[in-house]
């Protein structure tokens, strides 16, 4: 059972890093959050192995992959938007193009976060059904609700950017705050407690010898 105990502590610590990194690390938060997600994956793998619930680990891996790709596209579009603003804008006039790209970058980020949250919810639901720990379900619901709201606001900001870039600022800022601060805090703190409180599987719930999750 050592693997299970270590796994749930590792996953709980990783979840807390994801939740708190934006509040304390500023610019370095994305890198810390990525490390936290890797810890969650490694710990979740041990928990899923102990319960014989391979699907939970697979859903989580897909979720992290989607979120990482989405963040990479967001960063690329954001840098391009900054380049356009530096080259196309003067103090008396600025083309709307940079802001359009900026809102598009935010929309991509929000969409990838929502997709990742949906996949994480599947993983957490699978763990909840096996462990009986309801906080897994609460974390999944909070994750989808937060990222869903951010995606809706990002879509509004992207549409408004075409008409009047100034109108897109408020929904864009709110969406970013939800993605960066609200969603991680409200979803990953319950997830951390869910991992830490997950009971050890009974003998009948343990994975059969031939049903191990491969690293």
Coordinates of N, CA and C in Angstrom, one line a residue:
X1 N 0.8 -1.2 0.0 CA 0.0 0.0 0.0 C 0.8 1.3 0.0
X2 N 2.2 1.1 0.1 CA 3.0 2.3 0.1 C 2.8 3.2 -1.1
X3 N 2.7 2.5 -2.3 CA 2.5 3.3 -3.5 C 1.2 4.1 -3.4
X4 N 0.2 3.6 -2.9 CA -1.1 4.3 -2.8 C -0.9 5.5 -1.9
X5 N -0.4 5.3 -0.7 CA -0.2 6.4 0.3 C 0.7 7.5 -0.3
X6 N 1.8 7.1 -0.9 CA 2.7 8.1 -1.5 C 2.0 8.8 -2.6
X7 N 1.2 8.1 -3.4 CA 0.6 8.6 -4.6 C -0.5 9.7 -4.2
X8 N -1.3 9.4 -3.2 CA -2.3 10.4 -2.8 C -1.7 11.7 -2.2
X9 N -0.6 11.5 -1.5 CA 0.1 12.7 -1.0 C 0.7 13.5 -2.1
X10 N 1.3 12.8 -3.1 CA 1.9 13.5 -4.2 C 0.9 14.2 -5.0
X11 N -0.2 13.6 -5.3 CA -1.3 14.2 -6.0 C -1.9 15.4 -5.3
X12 N -2.1 15.2 -4.0 CA -2.6 16.3 -3.2 C -1.7 17.5 -3.2
X13 N -0.4 17.3 -3.0 CA 0.6 18.4 -3.1 C 0.6 19.0 -4.4
X14 N 0.6 18.3 -5.5 CA 0.5 18.8 -6.8 C -0.7 19.7 -7.1
X15 N -1.9 19.2 -6.6 CA -3.1 20.0 -6.7 C -3.0 21.3 -6.0
X16 N -2.4 21.3 -4.8 CA -2.3 22.6 -4.1 C -1.3 23.5 -4.8
X17 N -0.3 23.0 -5.4 CA 0.6 23.8 -6.2 C -0.1 24.5 -7.4
X18 N -0.9 23.7 -8.1 CA -1.7 24.3 -9.2 C -2.7 25.4 -8.7
X19 N -3.3 25.1 -7.5 CA -4.3 26.1 -7.0 C -3.6 27.4 -6.5
X20 N -2.5 27.3 -5.9 CA -1.9 28.4 -5.2 C -0.8 29.2 -6.0
X21 N -0.3 28.5 -7.0 CA 0.8 29.1 -7.8 C 0.5 30.5 -8.3
X22 N -0.7 30.7 -8.9 CA -1.0 32.0 -9.5 C -1.1 33.1 -8.4
X23 N -1.4 32.7 -7.2 CA -1.5 33.7 -6.1 C -0.2 34.2 -5.6
X24 N 0.9 33.4 -5.7 CA 2.1 33.7 -5.0 C 3.3 33.8 -5.9
X25 N 3.2 33.3 -7.1 CA 4.4 33.2 -8.0 C 4.4 34.1 -9.2
X26 N 3.3 34.8 -9.5 CA 3.3 35.7 -10.6 C 3.7 35.1 -11.9
X27 N 4.7 35.7 -12.5 CA 5.2 35.3 -13.8 C 5.5 33.8 -13.9
X28 N 6.0 33.3 -12.8 CA 6.5 31.9 -12.8 C 5.3 30.9 -12.5
X29 N 4.1 31.4 -12.4 CA 3.0 30.6 -12.0 C 2.7 29.5 -13.1
X30 N 2.8 29.8 -14.4 CA 2.5 28.7 -15.3 C 3.5 27.5 -15.2
X31 N 4.8 27.9 -15.0 CA 5.8 26.8 -14.9 C 5.5 26.0 -13.6
X32 N 5.2 26.6 -12.5 CA 4.9 25.9 -11.3 C 3.7 25.1 -11.4
X33 N 2.7 25.6 -12.1 CA 1.4 24.9 -12.3 C 1.7 23.6 -13.1
X34 N 2.6 23.7 -14.1 CA 2.9 22.6 -14.9 C 3.5 21.5 -14.1
X35 N 4.5 21.9 -13.2 CA 5.1 21.0 -12.3 C 4.0 20.3 -11.4
X36 N 3.1 21.1 -10.9 CA 2.0 20.6 -10.1 C 1.2 19.6 -10.8
X37 N 0.9 19.9 -12.1 CA 0.1 18.9 -12.9 C 0.9 17.6 -13.1
X38 N 2.2 17.7 -13.3 CA 3.0 16.4 -13.4 C 2.9 15.6 -12.1
X39 N 3.0 16.3 -11.0 CA 2.9 15.6 -9.7 C 1.5 15.0 -9.5
X40 N 0.4 15.7 -9.9 CA -0.9 15.2 -9.9 C -1.0 13.9 -10.7
X41 N -0.4 13.9 -11.9 CA -0.5 12.8 -12.8 C 0.2 11.6 -12.2
X42 N 1.4 11.8 -11.6 CA 2.2 10.7 -11.0 C 1.4 10.1 -9.8
X43 N 0.9 11.0 -9.0 CA 0.2 10.6 -7.8 C -1.1 9.9 -8.2
X44 N -1.8 10.5 -9.2 CA -3.1 9.9 -9.6 C -2.9 8.5 -10.2
X45 N -1.7 8.3 -10.9 CA -1.4 7.0 -11.4 C -1.4 5.9 -10.3
X46 N -0.8 6.3 -9.2 CA -0.7 5.3 -8.1 C -2.0 5.0 -7.5
X47 N -2.8 6.1 -7.3 CA -4.2 5.9 -6.8 C -5.0 5.1 -7.7
X48 N -5.0 5.4 -9.0 CA -5.8 4.7 -9.9 C -5.3 3.2 -10.0
X49 N -4.0 3.0 -9.9 CA -3.5 1.6 -9.9 C -4.0 0.8 -8.7
X50 N -4.0 1.5 -7.6 CA -4.5 0.8 -6.3 C -5.9 0.4 -6.4
X51 N -6.7 1.2 -7.1 CA -8.2 0.9 -7.2 C -8.5 0.2 -8.5
X52 N -7.6 -0.1 -9.3 CA -7.8 -0.8 -10.6 C -8.7 0.1 -11.5
X53 N -8.5 1.4 -11.5 CA -9.3 2.3 -12.3 C -8.4 3.0 -13.3
X54 N -8.0 2.3 -14.3 CA -7.0 2.8 -15.3 C -7.6 4.0 -16.1
X55 N -8.9 4.0 -16.3 CA -9.5 5.1 -17.1 C -9.2 6.5 -16.4
X56 N -9.2 6.6 -15.1 CA -9.0 7.9 -14.5 C -7.6 8.5 -14.9
X57 N -6.6 7.6 -14.9 CA -5.3 8.1 -15.2 C -5.2 8.5 -16.7
X58 N -5.9 7.7 -17.6 CA -5.9 8.1 -19.0 C -6.6 9.4 -19.3
X59 N -7.7 9.6 -18.6 CA -8.4 10.9 -18.8 C -7.6 12.0 -18.3
X60 N -6.9 11.9 -17.2 CA -6.1 12.9 -16.7 C -4.9 13.3 -17.6
X61 N -4.3 12.2 -18.2 CA -3.2 12.5 -19.1 C -3.6 13.3 -20.3
X62 N -4.8 12.9 -20.9 CA -5.4 13.6 -22.0 C -5.7 15.1 -21.6
X63 N -6.2 15.3 -20.4 CA -6.5 16.6 -19.9 C -5.3 17.5 -19.9
X64 N -4.2 17.0 -19.3 CA -2.9 17.8 -19.2 C -2.4 18.1 -20.6
X65 N -2.4 17.1 -21.5 CA -1.9 17.3 -22.9 C -2.7 18.4 -23.6
X66 N -4.0 18.4 -23.5 CA -4.9 19.4 -24.1 C -4.5 20.8 -23.5
X67 N -4.4 20.9 -22.2 CA -4.1 22.2 -21.6 C -2.7 22.7 -21.9
X68 N -1.8 21.9 -22.0 CA -0.4 22.3 -22.4 C -0.4 22.8 -23.8
X69 N -1.0 22.1 -24.7 CA -1.0 22.5 -26.1 C -1.8 23.9 -26.2
X70 N -2.9 24.0 -25.5 CA -3.7 25.2 -25.6 C -2.9 26.4 -25.0
X71 N -2.1 26.2 -24.0 CA -1.3 27.3 -23.4 C -0.2 27.7 -24.4
X72 N 0.4 26.7 -25.1 CA 1.4 27.0 -26.1 C 0.9 27.9 -27.2
X73 N -0.3 27.5 -27.7 CA -0.9 28.3 -28.7 C -1.3 29.7 -28.2
X74 N -1.8 29.8 -27.0 CA -2.1 31.1 -26.4 C -0.9 31.9 -26.3
X75 N 0.2 31.4 -25.9 CA 1.5 32.1 -25.7 C 2.0 32.6 -27.1
X76 N 1.9 31.8 -28.1 CA 2.3 32.2 -29.5 C 1.5 33.3 -30.0
X77 N 0.1 33.2 -29.9 CA -0.8 34.2 -30.4 C -0.6 35.5 -29.6
X78 N -0.4 35.4 -28.3 CA -0.2 36.5 -27.4 C 1.1 37.3 -27.8
X79 N 2.2 36.6 -28.0 CA 3.4 37.2 -28.5 C 3.2 37.9 -29.8
X80 N 2.5 37.3 -30.7 CA 2.3 37.9 -32.0 C 1.4 39.1 -31.9
X81 N 0.4 39.1 -31.0 CA -0.4 40.3 -30.8 C 0.5 41.4 -30.2
X82 N 1.4 41.1 -29.3 CA 2.3 42.1 -28.7 C 3.2 42.7 -29.8
X83 N 3.6 41.8 -30.7 CA 4.5 42.3 -31.8 C 3.7 43.3 -32.7
X84 N 2.5 42.9 -33.1 CA 1.6 43.7 -33.9 C 1.4 45.1 -33.2
X85 N 1.1 45.1 -31.9 CA 0.9 46.3 -31.2 C 2.1 47.2 -31.2
X86 N 3.3 46.6 -31.1 CA 4.5 47.4 -31.1 C 4.8 48.0 -32.5
X87 N 4.4 47.3 -33.6 CA 4.7 47.8 -34.9 C 3.6 48.6 -35.6
X88 N 2.3 48.3 -35.2 CA 1.2 49.0 -35.9 C 0.6 50.2 -35.1
X89 N 1.0 50.3 -33.8 CA 0.3 51.3 -33.0 C 1.2 52.5 -32.8
X90 N 0.6 53.7 -32.9 CA 1.3 54.9 -32.5 C 0.5 55.5 -31.4
X91 N 1.0 56.6 -30.8 CA 0.4 57.1 -29.6 C -1.0 57.7 -29.9
X92 N -1.2 58.1 -31.2 CA -2.5 58.7 -31.5 C -3.5 57.7 -32.2
X93 N -3.0 56.6 -32.6 CA -3.8 55.6 -33.3 C -3.3 54.2 -33.1
X94 N -4.2 53.3 -33.0 CA -3.8 51.8 -32.9 C -4.8 51.0 -33.7
X95 N -4.3 50.2 -34.6 CA -5.1 49.3 -35.4 C -5.8 48.3 -34.4
X96 N -7.0 47.9 -34.7 CA -7.7 46.9 -33.9 C -7.1 45.5 -34.0
X97 N -6.3 45.3 -35.0 CA -5.8 43.9 -35.3 C -5.1 43.3 -34.1
X98 N -4.1 44.0 -33.4 CA -3.5 43.4 -32.2 C -4.4 42.9 -31.2
X99 N -5.5 43.7 -30.9 CA -6.4 43.3 -29.9 C -7.3 42.1 -30.3
X100 N -7.5 42.0 -31.6 CA -8.3 40.9 -32.1 C -7.5 39.6 -31.9
X101 N -6.2 39.7 -32.2 CA -5.3 38.5 -32.0 C -5.2 38.2 -30.5
X102 N -5.2 39.3 -29.7 CA -5.1 39.0 -28.2 C -6.3 38.3 -27.7
X103 N -7.5 38.8 -28.2 CA -8.7 38.1 -27.7 C -8.8 36.7 -28.3
X104 N -8.3 36.5 -29.5 CA -8.3 35.2 -30.1 C -7.4 34.2 -29.2
X105 N -6.3 34.8 -28.8 CA -5.4 34.0 -27.9 C -6.1 33.6 -26.6
X106 N -6.8 34.5 -26.0 CA -7.6 34.2 -24.8 C -8.6 33.2 -25.0
X107 N -9.3 33.3 -26.2 CA -10.4 32.3 -26.5 C -9.8 30.9 -26.6
X108 N -8.6 30.8 -27.3 CA -8.0 29.5 -27.4 C -7.6 28.9 -26.1
X109 N -7.1 29.8 -25.2 CA -6.7 29.4 -23.8 C -7.9 28.9 -23.1
X110 N -9.0 29.7 -23.2 CA -10.2 29.3 -22.4 C -10.8 28.0 -23.0
X111 N -10.8 27.8 -24.3 CA -11.3 26.6 -24.9 C -10.5 25.4 -24.5
X112 N -9.2 25.5 -24.4 CA -8.4 24.4 -24.0 C -8.5 24.1 -22.6
X113 N -8.7 25.1 -21.8 CA -8.9 24.9 -20.3 C -10.3 24.2 -20.1
X114 N -11.3 24.6 -20.8 CA -12.6 23.9 -20.7 C -12.5 22.5 -21.1
X115 N -11.8 22.2 -22.3 CA -11.7 20.8 -22.7 C -10.9 20.0 -21.7
X116 N -9.8 20.6 -21.2 CA -9.1 19.9 -20.1 C -9.9 19.7 -18.9
X117 N -10.7 20.7 -18.5 CA -11.5 20.5 -17.3 C -12.6 19.4 -17.5
X118 N -13.1 19.3 -18.7 CA -14.1 18.2 -19.0 C -13.4 16.9 -18.9
X119 N -12.2 16.7 -19.3 CA -11.5 15.5 -19.2 C -11.1 15.2 -17.8
X120 N -10.7 16.2 -17.1 CA -10.3 16.0 -15.6 C -11.6 15.6 -14.9
X121 N -12.7 16.2 -15.2 CA -14.0 15.8 -14.5 C -14.3 14.3 -14.7
X122 N -14.0 13.8 -15.9 CA -14.2 12.3 -16.1 C -13.3 11.5 -15.2
X123 N -12.0 12.0 -15.1 CA -11.1 11.3 -14.2 C -11.5 11.4 -12.8
X124 N -12.0 12.5 -12.4 CA -12.4 12.7 -11.0 C -13.7 11.9 -10.7
X125 N -14.6 11.9 -11.6 CA -15.8 11.1 -11.5 C -15.5 9.6 -11.3
X126 N -14.6 9.2 -12.1 CA -14.2 7.8 -12.0 C -13.6 7.5 -10.6
X127 N -12.7 8.4 -10.1 CA -12.2 8.2 -8.8 C -13.2 8.3 -7.7
X128 N -14.2 9.2 -7.9 CA -15.2 9.4 -6.9 C -16.1 8.1 -6.7
X129 N -16.3 7.5 -7.9 CA -17.1 6.2 -7.9 C -16.4 5.1 -7.2
X130 N -15.1 5.1 -7.3 CA -14.3 4.0 -6.7 C -14.0 4.3 -5.2
X131 N -13.6 5.5 -4.9 CA -13.2 5.9 -3.5 C -14.4 6.2 -2.6
X132 N -15.5 6.7 -3.2 CA -16.6 7.2 -2.4 C -16.3 8.6 -1.9
X133 N -15.2 9.3 -2.3 CA -14.9 10.6 -1.9 C -15.6 11.6 -2.7
X134 N -16.6 12.3 -2.2 CA -17.4 13.2 -3.0 C -16.7 14.5 -3.4
X135 N -15.6 14.8 -2.7 CA -14.9 16.0 -3.1 C -14.3 15.9 -4.5
X136 N -14.1 14.7 -5.0 CA -13.6 14.6 -6.4 C -14.7 15.1 -7.3
X137 N -15.9 14.8 -7.1 CA -17.0 15.3 -7.9 C -17.2 16.8 -7.8
X138 N -17.0 17.3 -6.6 CA -17.1 18.7 -6.4 C -16.0 19.5 -7.2
X139 N -14.8 18.9 -7.1 CA -13.7 19.5 -7.9 C -14.0 19.5 -9.4
X140 N -14.5 18.4 -9.9 CA -14.8 18.3 -11.3 C -15.8 19.3 -11.7
X141 N -16.9 19.5 -10.9 CA -18.0 20.4 -11.2 C -17.4 21.8 -11.2
X142 N -16.7 22.2 -10.2 CA -16.1 23.5 -10.1 C -15.2 23.9 -11.2
X143 N -14.4 22.9 -11.6 CA -13.5 23.1 -12.7 C -14.2 23.4 -14.0
X144 N -15.2 22.6 -14.4 CA -16.0 22.8 -15.6 C -16.8 24.1 -15.5
X145 N -17.4 24.4 -14.4 CA -18.1 25.6 -14.2 C -17.3 26.9 -14.4
X146 N -16.1 26.9 -13.8 CA -15.2 28.0 -13.9 C -14.7 28.3 -15.3
X147 N -14.2 27.2 -15.9 CA -13.6 27.3 -17.2 C -14.7 27.6 -18.3
X148 N -15.9 27.0 -18.0 CA -17.1 27.3 -18.9 C -17.4 28.8 -18.9
X149 N -17.5 29.4 -17.7 CA -17.8 30.8 -17.6 C -16.7 31.6 -18.3
X150 N -15.4 31.2 -18.1 CA -14.3 31.9 -18.8 C -14.4 31.8 -20.3
X151 N -14.8 30.7 -20.8 CA -14.9 30.5 -22.2 C -16.0 31.4 -22.8
X152 N -17.1 31.4 -22.1 CA -18.3 32.2 -22.6 C -17.8 33.7 -22.6
X153 N -17.2 34.2 -21.6 CA -16.7 35.6 -21.6 C -15.7 35.8 -22.6
X154 N -14.8 34.9 -22.9 CA -13.8 35.0 -23.9 C -14.4 35.1 -25.3
X155 N -15.4 34.3 -25.5 CA -16.1 34.4 -26.8 C -16.8 35.7 -27.0
X156 N -17.4 36.3 -26.0 CA -18.0 37.6 -26.0 C -16.9 38.6 -26.3
X157 N -15.7 38.5 -25.7 CA -14.6 39.5 -25.9 C -14.1 39.4 -27.3
X158 N -14.0 38.2 -27.8 CA -13.5 38.0 -29.2 C -14.5 38.6 -30.2
X159 N -15.8 38.4 -30.0 CA -16.7 39.0 -30.9 C -16.7 40.6 -30.9
X160 N -16.7 41.1 -29.6 CA -16.7 42.5 -29.5 C -15.4 43.2 -30.0
X161 N -14.3 42.4 -30.0 CA -13.0 43.0 -30.5 C -13.1 43.3 -32.0
X162 N -13.9 42.6 -32.7 CA -14.1 43.0 -34.2 C -14.9 44.3 -34.3
X163 N -15.9 44.5 -33.4 CA -16.7 45.7 -33.6 C -16.0 46.9 -33.0
X164 N -15.6 46.8 -31.7 CA -15.0 47.9 -31.0 C -14.1 47.3 -29.9
X165 N -12.8 47.4 -30.2 CA -11.8 46.7 -29.3 C -12.0 47.1 -27.8
X166 N -12.3 48.4 -27.6 CA -12.4 48.8 -26.2 C -13.6 48.1 -25.5
X167 N -14.6 47.7 -26.2 CA -15.7 47.0 -25.5 C -15.3 45.6 -25.1
X168 N -14.2 45.1 -25.6 CA -13.8 43.7 -25.3 C -13.0 43.6 -24.1
X169 N -12.5 44.8 -23.5 CA -11.6 44.8 -22.4 C -12.2 44.1 -21.2
X170 N -13.3 44.6 -20.8 CA -13.9 44.1 -19.5 C -14.2 42.6 -19.5
X171 N -14.9 42.1 -20.5 CA -15.1 40.6 -20.5 C -13.8 39.8 -20.6
X172 N -12.9 40.4 -21.4 CA -11.6 39.7 -21.5 C -10.8 39.6 -20.2
X173 N -10.8 40.7 -19.5 CA -10.1 40.8 -18.2 C -10.8 39.8 -17.2
X174 N -12.1 39.8 -17.1 CA -12.8 38.9 -16.2 C -12.5 37.5 -16.6
X175 N -12.5 37.2 -17.9 CA -12.2 35.8 -18.3 C -10.8 35.4 -17.9
X176 N -9.9 36.3 -18.0 CA -8.5 35.9 -17.7 C -8.4 35.7 -16.2
X177 N -9.0 36.6 -15.4 CA -9.0 36.4 -13.9 C -9.6 35.1 -13.5
X178 N -10.7 34.7 -14.1 CA -11.3 33.4 -13.8 C -10.3 32.2 -14.1
X179 N -9.7 32.3 -15.3 CA -8.8 31.2 -15.7 C -7.6 31.2 -14.8
X180 N -7.0 32.3 -14.6 CA -5.7 32.4 -13.8 C -5.9 32.2 -12.3
X181 N -7.0 32.7 -11.7 CA -7.1 32.7 -10.3 C -8.3 31.9 -9.7
X182 N -9.5 32.2 -10.2 CA -10.7 31.7 -9.6 C -10.8 30.2 -9.9
X183 N -10.7 29.8 -11.1 CA -10.9 28.4 -11.5 C -9.9 27.4 -10.8
X184 N -8.6 27.8 -10.8 CA -7.6 26.9 -10.1 C -7.9 26.8 -8.6
X185 N -8.2 27.9 -8.0 CA -8.4 27.9 -6.5 C -9.7 27.1 -6.1
X186 N -10.8 27.3 -6.9 CA -12.0 26.7 -6.5 C -12.1 25.2 -6.9
X187 N -11.3 24.8 -7.8 CA -11.3 23.4 -8.3 C -10.2 22.6 -7.7
X188 N -9.0 23.1 -7.6 CA -7.9 22.3 -7.2 C -7.7 22.1 -5.7
X189 N -8.2 23.1 -5.0 CA -8.2 22.9 -3.5 C -9.1 21.7 -3.1
X190 N -10.3 21.7 -3.6 CA -11.1 20.5 -3.2 C -10.5 19.2 -3.8
X191 N -9.8 19.3 -4.9 CA -9.2 18.1 -5.5 C -8.0 17.6 -4.6
X192 N -7.3 18.6 -4.0 CA -6.2 18.2 -3.1 C -6.7 17.5 -1.9
X193 N -7.8 18.0 -1.3 CA -8.3 17.4 -0.1 C -8.9 16.0 -0.5
X194 N -9.5 15.9 -1.7 CA -10.1 14.6 -2.1 C -9.0 13.6 -2.2
X195 N -7.8 13.9 -2.7 CA -6.7 13.0 -2.8 C -6.2 12.6 -1.4
X196 N -6.1 13.6 -0.6 CA -5.5 13.4 0.8 C -6.5 12.5 1.7
X197 N -7.8 12.7 1.4 CA -8.8 12.0 2.2 C -9.2 10.7 1.6
X198 N -8.8 10.4 0.4 CA -9.2 9.1 -0.2 C -8.8 7.9 0.6
X199 N -9.7 7.0 0.9 CA -9.4 5.9 1.8 C -8.6 4.8 1.0
X200 N -7.9 4.0 1.7 CA -7.2 2.9 1.1 C -8.2 1.9 0.5
X201 N -7.9 1.4 -0.6 CA -8.9 0.4 -1.2 C -9.0 -0.9 -0.4
X202 N -10.2 -1.4 -0.3 CA -10.3 -2.7 0.3 C -9.7 -3.8 -0.6
X203 N -9.5 -5.0 -0.1 CA -8.8 -6.0 -0.8 C -9.6 -6.3 -2.1
X204 N -10.9 -6.3 -2.0 CA -11.8 -6.6 -3.2 C -11.7 -5.5 -4.3
X205 N -11.3 -4.3 -3.9 CA -11.2 -3.2 -4.8 C -9.8 -3.0 -5.5
X206 N -8.8 -3.7 -5.0 CA -7.5 -3.6 -5.6 C -7.4 -4.1 -7.0
X207 N -6.5 -3.5 -7.8 CA -6.3 -3.9 -9.1 C -5.8 -5.4 -9.2
X208 N -6.3 -6.2 -10.1 CA -5.8 -7.5 -10.3 C -4.3 -7.4 -10.8
X209 N -3.6 -8.4 -10.6 CA -2.1 -8.4 -10.9 C -1.9 -8.1 -12.4
X210 N -2.8 -8.5 -13.2 CA -2.6 -8.3 -14.7 C -3.2 -7.1 -15.2
X211 N -3.7 -6.2 -14.3 CA -4.3 -5.0 -14.7 C -3.6 -3.7 -14.2
X212 N -2.3 -3.8 -14.3 CA -1.5 -2.7 -13.8 C -1.4 -1.6 -14.8
X213 N -1.3 -0.3 -14.4 CA -1.1 0.8 -15.3 C 0.4 0.9 -15.6
X214 N 0.7 0.9 -16.9 CA 2.1 1.0 -17.2 C 2.5 2.5 -17.1
X215 N 3.8 2.7 -16.6 CA 4.3 4.1 -16.4 C 4.4 4.7 -17.8

